[in-house]
Amino acid sequence: MLDILKVIILGIVEGIAEWLPISSTGHLILVGDLLSPSMSDAFMEMFNVVIQLGAIMAVVVLYFHKLNPFSPAKTKKQKLLTWQMWIKVVIATVPAAVVGLLFDDILNDIFYKPLPVAVMLILYGVLFIVVENRNAGRKPVVNKISELSLSMLLWIGFFQMLALIPGTSRSGATIVGALIIGVSRGVAAEFTFFLAIPVMFGASLLKLIKFGFAFTLGEFGLLMLGCVVSFFMSIVAIKFLMGYIKKHDFKVFGYYRIVLGALIVIVSVIQMILG
């Protein structure tokens, strides 16, 4: 019963933190350390990635019409634009996919710890504030996904690649990258949602293969529970974010990241002194 409650909490954290630019992986590592579930480290490492499938499904459900190139409600031109959008998603996904396949284990060994997470939280928190201050009063260059050029896609893809380091935030990194080149907040957020579909599905599949699909019935149930909880919380988080950025910038998330990162550093230093 206790592990079920812990999995529900982790699913809530994933659903909220995956789409708000505050790092879902970073929060899952930190909350997981506090909760100390009884499952093995190997299972928890896989669990933290695979429950993202629930978050992906939230995007698919909320944006199904926009994502579906076969929709009978779309004109021929709209269907073509949908295919073009998917091509843009694939192009922007390539950098993260290549680096993730080659260096996933190395990155986990080096950075899957509280202190590196804290550093990345603070770094990208500062970036959010700096970029938003720089953009204040400027009109966005890109107001539609169809306006993203090849160089812009590769730039955004590069920032998504940086998010392979826990604490960076995949959505946070891609949004920062998009804002730097003049993409509007709404388009930056929406495009990062769509980028998540192939990236998170691929990452989940990779973790499942490495884990070996060797679940006990109880572990499988906990995994499914985490996915369901993250699905419903993701719907809430996505709707909140898209409503929030219509009237506000991303600086509040930058301040949150800095405060959280600083607290983690303080706690880590105290533990080292006492330890």
XYZ file of C-alpha atoms in Angstrom:
275
model
C 0.000 0.000 0.000
C 2.842 2.389 0.848
C 4.521 1.814 -2.542
C 1.206 2.487 -4.305
C 0.994 5.877 -2.571
C 4.602 6.650 -3.502
C 3.955 5.740 -7.150
C 0.893 8.024 -7.198
C 3.044 10.878 -5.852
C 5.728 10.203 -8.481
C 3.058 10.117 -11.219
C 1.742 13.498 -10.048
C 5.277 14.928 -10.064
C 5.919 13.580 -13.571
C 2.650 14.892 -14.970
C 3.258 18.401 -13.638
C 7.014 18.717 -14.083
C 7.195 17.147 -17.566
C 5.432 20.067 -19.206
C 6.256 22.950 -16.916
C 9.890 23.908 -17.637
C 11.200 22.771 -14.244
C 12.704 19.315 -15.048
C 10.604 16.197 -14.500
C 13.641 13.911 -14.258
C 15.259 16.199 -11.717
C 12.120 16.285 -9.591
C 11.636 12.509 -9.861
C 15.217 11.922 -8.691
C 14.777 14.271 -5.749
C 11.303 13.089 -4.743
C 12.353 9.475 -5.251
C 15.279 9.994 -2.865
C 12.900 11.425 -0.255
C 10.260 8.692 -0.639
C 12.765 5.815 -0.906
C 10.444 3.297 -2.645
C 11.194 -0.367 -1.882
C 11.634 -1.207 -5.601
C 15.108 -1.874 -6.994
C 17.265 0.979 -8.313
C 17.131 -0.568 -11.804
C 13.326 -0.645 -11.729
C 13.075 2.932 -10.445
C 15.463 4.215 -13.129
C 13.275 2.560 -15.777
C 10.056 3.657 -14.015
C 11.074 7.336 -13.995
C 11.416 7.255 -17.784
C 8.577 4.938 -18.796
C 5.833 6.804 -16.875
C 6.495 9.561 -19.412
C 4.338 7.442 -21.750
C 1.325 8.631 -19.782
C 2.438 12.218 -20.296
C 2.875 11.610 -24.046
C -0.664 10.284 -24.343
C -1.951 13.509 -22.784
C -0.399 15.473 -25.673
C -1.841 13.048 -28.229
C -5.331 13.350 -26.722
C -5.285 17.146 -26.346
C -3.785 17.820 -29.797
C -5.112 14.816 -31.708
C -6.745 16.861 -34.473
C -3.683 19.042 -34.994
C -1.361 16.006 -34.963
C -3.490 13.796 -37.237
C -2.608 14.153 -40.953
C -5.449 11.785 -41.911
C -8.258 13.783 -40.299
C -11.279 13.902 -42.660
C -12.076 17.338 -41.214
C -8.877 18.766 -42.725
C -8.469 20.161 -46.214
C -5.772 18.835 -48.522
C -3.593 21.850 -47.674
C -4.097 21.333 -43.932
C -3.112 17.677 -44.262
C 0.036 18.701 -46.141
C 0.892 21.232 -43.413
C 0.420 18.514 -40.801
C 2.879 16.242 -42.619
C 5.322 19.148 -42.866
C 4.972 19.702 -39.129
C 5.846 16.060 -38.455
C 8.903 16.367 -40.701
C 9.982 19.391 -38.648
C 9.499 17.379 -35.444
C 11.661 14.547 -36.800
C 14.434 16.950 -37.866
C 14.505 18.660 -34.464
C 14.548 15.245 -32.752
C 17.680 13.946 -34.490
C 20.377 15.548 -32.242
C 18.837 14.235 -28.996
C 18.148 10.820 -30.524
C 21.754 10.348 -31.686
C 23.377 11.515 -28.450
C 20.839 9.632 -26.324
C 21.524 6.340 -28.089
C 25.302 6.764 -27.867
C 25.749 8.218 -24.395
C 22.635 7.367 -22.335
C 24.485 5.169 -19.814
C 27.416 7.576 -19.467
C 25.144 10.563 -18.880
C 23.155 8.630 -16.265
C 26.303 7.559 -14.405
C 27.711 11.096 -14.300
C 24.674 13.328 -13.878
C 21.904 11.210 -12.310
C 22.639 12.720 -8.873
C 21.162 15.590 -6.795
C 24.092 18.031 -7.116
C 24.344 18.029 -10.953
C 20.551 18.339 -11.040
C 20.781 21.421 -8.816
C 23.423 23.030 -11.037
C 21.305 22.559 -14.167
C 18.178 23.824 -12.415
C 19.982 27.037 -11.490
C 21.724 27.472 -14.850
C 18.553 27.230 -16.922
C 16.650 29.256 -14.337
C 19.066 32.110 -14.933
C 18.775 31.584 -18.710
C 14.989 31.903 -18.583
C 15.236 35.230 -16.770
C 17.998 36.589 -19.015
C 16.263 35.559 -22.251
C 12.862 36.894 -21.172
C 14.425 40.218 -20.105
C 16.206 40.464 -23.450
C 12.987 39.715 -25.351
C 10.887 42.222 -23.386
C 9.152 44.562 -25.852
C 10.347 42.605 -28.889
C 7.903 41.067 -31.354
C 8.395 37.336 -32.024
C 9.876 36.427 -35.397
C 7.998 33.111 -35.537
C 4.298 32.870 -34.682
C 3.489 29.548 -36.371
C 5.233 26.163 -36.415
C 5.122 26.315 -40.233
C 7.454 29.345 -40.072
C 10.294 27.411 -38.415
C 13.263 27.145 -40.793
C 15.742 24.256 -40.998
C 18.401 26.175 -39.057
C 15.834 27.023 -36.361
C 14.836 23.360 -36.079
C 18.448 22.259 -35.645
C 19.004 24.992 -33.060
C 15.971 23.840 -31.067
C 17.115 20.239 -31.517
C 20.523 21.155 -30.090
C 18.888 22.581 -26.965
C 16.702 19.495 -26.626
C 19.887 17.416 -26.781
C 21.263 19.368 -23.808
C 18.212 18.233 -21.831
C 19.642 14.712 -21.690
C 21.407 15.991 -18.566
C 18.961 15.568 -15.627
C 17.812 18.840 -14.115
C 17.921 20.663 -17.446
C 14.267 19.974 -18.377
C 13.499 18.858 -21.908
C 10.658 21.348 -22.218
C 12.716 24.033 -20.484
C 15.723 23.605 -22.751
C 13.739 23.576 -25.991
C 11.638 26.557 -24.912
C 14.765 28.561 -23.985
C 16.345 27.657 -27.315
C 13.213 28.695 -29.195
C 12.845 31.984 -27.311
C 16.473 32.919 -28.055
C 15.808 32.806 -31.818
C 12.559 34.777 -31.578
C 9.880 32.068 -31.469
C 6.696 33.160 -29.670
C 6.007 31.628 -26.255
C 2.902 29.797 -27.466
C 4.649 28.230 -30.457
C 7.725 27.382 -28.355
C 5.585 25.554 -25.790
C 3.396 23.783 -28.340
C 6.336 22.639 -30.462
C 8.125 21.246 -27.423
C 4.966 19.232 -26.641
C 5.084 17.699 -30.118
C 8.830 17.062 -29.920
C 8.193 15.057 -26.763
C 6.246 12.359 -28.623
C 9.131 10.677 -30.520
C 11.793 11.601 -27.935
C 9.967 10.295 -24.881
C 8.582 7.249 -26.676
C 12.094 6.368 -27.862
C 13.608 6.932 -24.415
C 10.921 4.777 -22.795
C 11.452 1.973 -25.305
C 15.224 2.124 -24.760
C 14.808 1.861 -20.970
C 12.359 -1.052 -21.325
C 14.801 -2.915 -23.573
C 17.668 -2.342 -21.121
C 15.495 -3.433 -18.201
C 14.559 -6.521 -20.174
C 10.767 -6.387 -19.752
C 11.387 -8.557 -16.657
C 8.484 -7.291 -14.557
C 6.785 -8.981 -11.689
C 2.998 -8.601 -11.777
C 3.244 -6.084 -8.932
C 5.890 -3.995 -10.715
C 3.826 -3.933 -13.903
C 0.806 -2.740 -11.938
C 2.827 0.043 -10.321
C 4.191 1.097 -13.719
C 0.701 1.280 -15.217
C -0.560 3.224 -12.196
C 2.252 5.745 -12.619
C 1.403 6.154 -16.317
C -2.307 6.726 -15.631
C -1.630 9.310 -12.918
C 0.919 11.142 -15.076
C -1.592 11.167 -17.973
C -4.290 12.991 -16.023
C -1.862 15.362 -14.313
C -0.274 16.152 -17.697
C -3.627 17.246 -19.115
C -4.016 19.653 -16.201
C -0.422 20.930 -16.516
C -0.571 21.471 -20.290
C -3.853 23.378 -20.106
C -2.491 25.474 -17.249
C 0.760 26.320 -19.063
C -0.913 27.296 -22.341
C -3.337 29.531 -20.451
C -0.617 31.014 -18.254
C 1.758 32.075 -21.036
C -0.983 33.991 -22.862
C -0.596 36.691 -20.211
C 2.728 35.946 -18.511
C 6.346 35.159 -19.384
C 8.491 32.231 -18.215
C 10.492 34.124 -15.577
C 8.521 32.708 -12.659
C 9.766 29.243 -13.642
C 13.308 30.613 -13.733
C 13.009 31.921 -10.169
C 11.507 28.628 -9.016
C 14.392 26.671 -10.554
C 17.000 28.903 -8.905
C 15.398 28.605 -5.455
C 14.973 24.837 -5.751
C 18.512 24.368 -7.068
C 19.949 26.470 -4.228
C 18.047 24.430 -1.641
C 19.375 21.191 -3.111
C 22.941 22.525 -3.005
C 22.528 23.563 0.646
C 21.078 20.176 1.640
C 23.828 18.326 -0.285
C 26.561 20.382 1.414
C 25.034 19.756 4.872
C 24.832 16.019 4.134
C 28.501 15.986 3.074
C 29.528 17.829 6.247
C 27.505 15.554 8.495
C 28.223 12.427 6.501
